[in-house]
Tab-separated table of C-alpha atoms in Angstrom:
chain	number	residue	atom	x	y	z
A	101	UNK	CA	23.743	-2.770	-74.308
A	102	UNK	CA	24.884	-4.930	-71.357
A	103	UNK	CA	26.706	-1.874	-69.975
A	104	UNK	CA	23.529	0.227	-69.869
A	105	UNK	CA	22.094	0.336	-66.376
A	106	UNK	CA	18.360	0.203	-65.713
A	107	UNK	CA	18.558	3.733	-64.302
A	108	UNK	CA	20.164	5.043	-67.509
A	109	UNK	CA	17.571	3.338	-69.712
A	110	UNK	CA	14.659	4.583	-67.661
A	111	UNK	CA	15.689	8.161	-66.808
A	112	UNK	CA	17.637	9.071	-69.960
A	113	UNK	CA	15.920	7.083	-72.713
A	114	UNK	CA	12.396	6.055	-71.783
A	115	UNK	CA	11.681	9.444	-70.201
A	116	UNK	CA	11.845	10.927	-73.726
A	117	UNK	CA	8.883	8.832	-74.894
A	118	UNK	CA	5.328	10.073	-75.109
A	119	UNK	CA	2.913	9.160	-72.319
A	120	UNK	CA	1.158	6.687	-74.626
A	121	UNK	CA	4.434	4.903	-75.428
A	122	UNK	CA	5.370	4.831	-71.730
A	123	UNK	CA	2.050	3.103	-70.987
A	124	UNK	CA	2.921	0.505	-73.651
A	125	UNK	CA	6.363	-0.061	-72.131
A	126	UNK	CA	4.797	-0.641	-68.713
A	127	UNK	CA	3.000	-3.690	-70.073
A	128	UNK	CA	6.199	-5.398	-71.276
A	129	UNK	CA	7.225	-6.917	-67.943
A	130	UNK	CA	6.890	-6.462	-64.191
A	131	UNK	CA	10.375	-4.945	-63.871
A	132	UNK	CA	9.665	-2.190	-66.397
A	133	UNK	CA	6.247	-1.546	-64.867
A	134	UNK	CA	7.896	-1.023	-61.473
A	135	UNK	CA	10.671	1.196	-62.865
A	136	UNK	CA	8.260	3.362	-64.878
A	137	UNK	CA	5.934	3.793	-61.894
A	138	UNK	CA	8.455	5.410	-59.556
A	139	UNK	CA	8.113	9.087	-58.515
A	140	UNK	CA	11.635	9.712	-59.894
A	141	UNK	CA	10.613	8.631	-63.390
A	142	UNK	CA	7.353	10.562	-63.256
A	143	UNK	CA	9.193	13.733	-62.236
A	144	UNK	CA	11.765	13.334	-65.027
A	145	UNK	CA	9.117	12.488	-67.628
A	146	UNK	CA	6.958	15.467	-66.647
A	147	UNK	CA	9.939	17.830	-66.791
A	148	UNK	CA	10.668	16.720	-70.359
A	149	UNK	CA	6.992	17.012	-71.286
A	150	UNK	CA	6.997	20.624	-70.088
A	151	UNK	CA	9.548	21.668	-72.718
A	152	UNK	CA	8.178	24.240	-75.209
A	153	UNK	CA	8.134	21.781	-78.125
A	154	UNK	CA	5.915	19.406	-76.126
A	155	UNK	CA	3.255	21.865	-75.024
A	156	UNK	CA	-0.359	21.039	-75.833
A	157	UNK	CA	-3.631	22.671	-74.880
A	158	UNK	CA	-6.807	20.629	-74.479
A	159	UNK	CA	-10.188	22.271	-75.065
A	160	UNK	CA	-13.345	20.459	-73.986
A	161	UNK	CA	-16.237	20.861	-76.416
A	162	UNK	CA	-19.789	19.496	-76.469
A	163	UNK	CA	-19.027	16.201	-78.216
A	164	UNK	CA	-15.216	15.863	-78.163
A	165	UNK	CA	-11.912	17.464	-77.144
A	166	UNK	CA	-9.491	19.270	-79.409
A	167	UNK	CA	-5.739	19.218	-78.819
A	168	UNK	CA	-3.721	22.207	-80.024
A	169	UNK	CA	0.047	22.447	-80.372
A	170	UNK	CA	0.908	25.770	-78.719
A	171	UNK	CA	3.760	28.228	-79.012
A	172	UNK	CA	3.370	30.366	-75.914
A	173	UNK	CA	5.958	32.897	-77.047
A	174	UNK	CA	4.249	33.789	-80.322
A	175	UNK	CA	0.753	32.684	-79.204
A	176	UNK	CA	0.479	30.619	-82.395
A	177	UNK	CA	-1.482	27.392	-82.271
A	178	UNK	CA	-2.181	24.523	-84.659
A	179	UNK	CA	-4.827	21.817	-84.389
A	180	UNK	CA	-2.997	18.622	-83.431
A	181	UNK	CA	-5.811	16.099	-82.969
A	182	UNK	CA	-9.434	15.583	-82.006
A	183	UNK	CA	-10.221	13.150	-79.180
A	184	UNK	CA	-13.722	11.685	-78.755
A	185	UNK	CA	-15.017	11.234	-75.239
A	186	UNK	CA	-14.583	7.575	-74.184
A	187	UNK	CA	-17.311	7.503	-71.516
A	188	UNK	CA	-20.065	6.007	-73.643
A	189	UNK	CA	-22.301	6.846	-76.547
A	190	UNK	CA	-23.819	10.312	-76.806
A	191	UNK	CA	-21.567	11.762	-74.091
A	192	UNK	CA	-21.867	15.544	-74.110
A	193	UNK	CA	-21.203	18.494	-71.831
A	194	UNK	CA	-18.070	17.359	-69.962
A	195	UNK	CA	-16.596	19.721	-67.346
A	196	UNK	CA	-12.895	19.580	-66.420
A	197	UNK	CA	-12.570	20.036	-62.647
A	198	UNK	CA	-8.875	19.344	-62.125
A	199	UNK	CA	-5.684	18.163	-63.808
A	200	UNK	CA	-2.402	16.690	-62.613
A	201	UNK	CA	0.477	14.987	-64.466
A	202	UNK	CA	-1.622	14.469	-67.594
A	203	UNK	CA	-4.635	13.059	-65.734
A	204	UNK	CA	-7.957	14.902	-65.709
A	205	UNK	CA	-10.735	14.828	-63.137
A	206	UNK	CA	-13.926	15.475	-65.093
A	207	UNK	CA	-17.659	15.526	-64.508
A	208	UNK	CA	-20.338	14.355	-66.918
A	209	UNK	CA	-22.803	17.189	-66.452
A	210	UNK	CA	-25.789	15.123	-67.591
A	211	UNK	CA	-25.266	12.312	-65.066
A	212	UNK	CA	-23.157	14.256	-62.486
A	213	UNK	CA	-20.646	11.364	-62.381
A	214	UNK	CA	-16.968	12.012	-61.656
A	215	UNK	CA	-14.279	10.351	-63.762
A	216	UNK	CA	-10.491	10.168	-63.834
A	217	UNK	CA	-9.394	10.296	-67.473
A	218	UNK	CA	-6.088	10.132	-69.301
A	219	UNK	CA	-6.725	11.736	-72.720
A	220	UNK	CA	-3.396	10.452	-74.069
A	221	UNK	CA	-4.098	6.760	-73.449
A	222	UNK	CA	-7.939	7.021	-73.432
A	223	UNK	CA	-7.985	5.148	-70.102
A	224	UNK	CA	-10.622	6.277	-67.609
A	225	UNK	CA	-12.170	5.313	-64.289
A	226	UNK	CA	-15.661	6.139	-63.047
A	227	UNK	CA	-15.601	7.340	-59.419
A	228	UNK	CA	-19.368	7.214	-58.861
A	229	UNK	CA	-20.697	4.496	-56.551
A	230	UNK	CA	-24.122	3.054	-55.821
A	231	UNK	CA	-24.212	4.763	-52.406
A	232	UNK	CA	-23.975	8.236	-53.906
A	233	UNK	CA	-20.236	8.898	-53.739
A	234	UNK	CA	-18.491	10.431	-56.733
A	235	UNK	CA	-21.364	12.649	-57.855
A	236	UNK	CA	-20.813	16.365	-58.471
A	237	UNK	CA	-23.210	19.315	-58.300
A	238	UNK	CA	-21.966	22.695	-59.500
A	239	UNK	CA	-22.363	25.261	-56.765
A	240	UNK	CA	-22.717	22.988	-53.751
A	241	UNK	CA	-19.647	20.797	-54.255
A	242	UNK	CA	-15.916	21.318	-54.764
A	243	UNK	CA	-13.198	18.992	-56.025
A	244	UNK	CA	-9.420	18.963	-55.594
A	245	UNK	CA	-7.000	16.610	-57.365
A	246	UNK	CA	-3.594	15.822	-55.828
A	247	UNK	CA	-0.894	13.186	-55.406
A	248	UNK	CA	0.736	11.788	-52.283
A	249	UNK	CA	4.302	10.506	-51.651
A	250	UNK	CA	3.117	6.885	-51.834
A	251	UNK	CA	2.731	7.316	-55.629
A	252	UNK	CA	-1.047	7.559	-55.448
A	253	UNK	CA	-3.440	10.046	-57.002
A	254	UNK	CA	-6.384	11.161	-54.888
A	255	UNK	CA	-9.529	13.262	-55.281
A	256	UNK	CA	-10.871	15.363	-52.411
A	257	UNK	CA	-14.628	15.843	-52.735
A	258	UNK	CA	-16.153	18.537	-50.495
A	259	UNK	CA	-19.948	18.577	-50.199
A	260	UNK	CA	-22.181	21.263	-48.725
A	261	UNK	CA	-25.793	20.602	-47.822
A	262	UNK	CA	-28.072	22.585	-45.494
A	263	UNK	CA	-25.093	24.499	-44.124
A	264	UNK	CA	-23.205	21.331	-43.144
A	265	UNK	CA	-19.880	20.080	-44.508
A	266	UNK	CA	-18.895	16.574	-45.496
A	267	UNK	CA	-15.711	15.517	-47.269
A	268	UNK	CA	-14.483	12.285	-48.811
A	269	UNK	CA	-11.222	11.223	-50.437
A	270	UNK	CA	-10.943	8.839	-53.371
A	271	UNK	CA	-7.701	6.883	-53.782
A	272	UNK	CA	-6.825	5.684	-57.273
A	273	UNK	CA	-4.597	3.009	-55.731
A	274	UNK	CA	-7.339	1.426	-53.598
A	275	UNK	CA	-10.267	2.424	-55.828
A	276	UNK	CA	-12.317	3.438	-52.783
A	277	UNK	CA	-13.772	6.488	-51.073
A	278	UNK	CA	-13.159	7.221	-47.392
A	279	UNK	CA	-14.621	9.811	-45.082
A	280	UNK	CA	-12.484	12.802	-44.015
A	281	UNK	CA	-13.126	14.561	-40.711
A	282	UNK	CA	-12.185	18.231	-40.669
A	283	UNK	CA	-13.192	21.394	-38.850
A	284	UNK	CA	-14.322	24.496	-40.695
A	285	UNK	CA	-16.657	27.390	-39.989
A	286	UNK	CA	-20.116	26.239	-41.095
A	287	UNK	CA	-20.665	29.733	-42.464
A	288	UNK	CA	-18.666	28.657	-45.519
A	289	UNK	CA	-20.940	25.661	-46.010
A	290	UNK	CA	-23.789	27.934	-47.051
A	291	UNK	CA	-24.689	28.315	-50.717
A	292	UNK	CA	-23.904	32.021	-50.399
A	293	UNK	CA	-20.251	31.026	-50.883
A	294	UNK	CA	-18.530	29.716	-53.985
A	295	UNK	CA	-15.649	27.230	-53.691
A	296	UNK	CA	-13.064	27.179	-56.465
A	297	UNK	CA	-11.503	23.933	-57.732
A	298	UNK	CA	-8.577	22.869	-55.548
A	299	UNK	CA	-5.050	24.135	-56.255
A	300	UNK	CA	-2.003	22.103	-55.205
A	301	UNK	CA	0.878	24.058	-53.673
A	302	UNK	CA	3.640	22.302	-51.799
A	303	UNK	CA	2.082	19.527	-49.737
A	304	UNK	CA	-1.292	21.233	-49.371
A	305	UNK	CA	-4.505	21.553	-51.361
A	306	UNK	CA	-6.108	25.001	-51.294
A	307	UNK	CA	-9.585	26.270	-52.129
A	308	UNK	CA	-10.497	29.909	-52.668
A	309	UNK	CA	-13.860	30.634	-51.041
A	310	UNK	CA	-15.710	33.834	-51.904
A	311	UNK	CA	-19.087	35.245	-50.994
A	312	UNK	CA	-21.417	35.246	-53.975
A	313	UNK	CA	-23.657	38.049	-55.231
A	314	UNK	CA	-22.024	40.710	-53.027
A	315	UNK	CA	-18.505	42.020	-52.476
A	316	UNK	CA	-17.947	40.201	-49.234
A	317	UNK	CA	-15.706	37.694	-47.523
A	318	UNK	CA	-12.859	36.021	-49.392
A	319	UNK	CA	-10.823	33.300	-47.684
A	320	UNK	CA	-8.440	30.482	-48.562
A	321	UNK	CA	-9.058	27.073	-46.977
A	322	UNK	CA	-6.284	24.491	-47.016
A	323	UNK	CA	-6.183	20.729	-46.519
């Protein structure tokens, strides 16, 4: 054991653990928390999780989520577990708006509140604030979920009201929203256009914007 380096333990041994067990290991000491929080470990752990034997599909239902073990070659699936929503009693109608590295950005449709949720560990964070940030309305708003090189997860929240844009970014690291100034044709701020959830590609976050009700304009807007 004395000959095992920290890098070997972290990248070759601990990266084989489940996300729930990794979260437990993080709480052992400050050194392990730091080692298991690096982008290198997250990349290695995610690559192992993407192996066929580790594939799971999560389906959001009215009162809970079901996890299925999937075989994407044969299209066979087996019920693995049922996860209750952790957001409070009588939580129903949860919409998944984005996902990244096992984290979900979801909306409680009854209250319109945004949450970050890890279904594996049951940890969650409410993004709604008393000044109206972190609330989601179906057709008028759009959400994108991404990570940055500083090992932080962020949520981009685009709002459209009366043909005018506003955008804010939530940082999981700081736990705060900040305003984002950007230029875009106000035509796409109208309710005649539908904005898809954000898609991460490279270092950018893209939204597909299409004209509703008619076969009209289709554009891609990147941040």
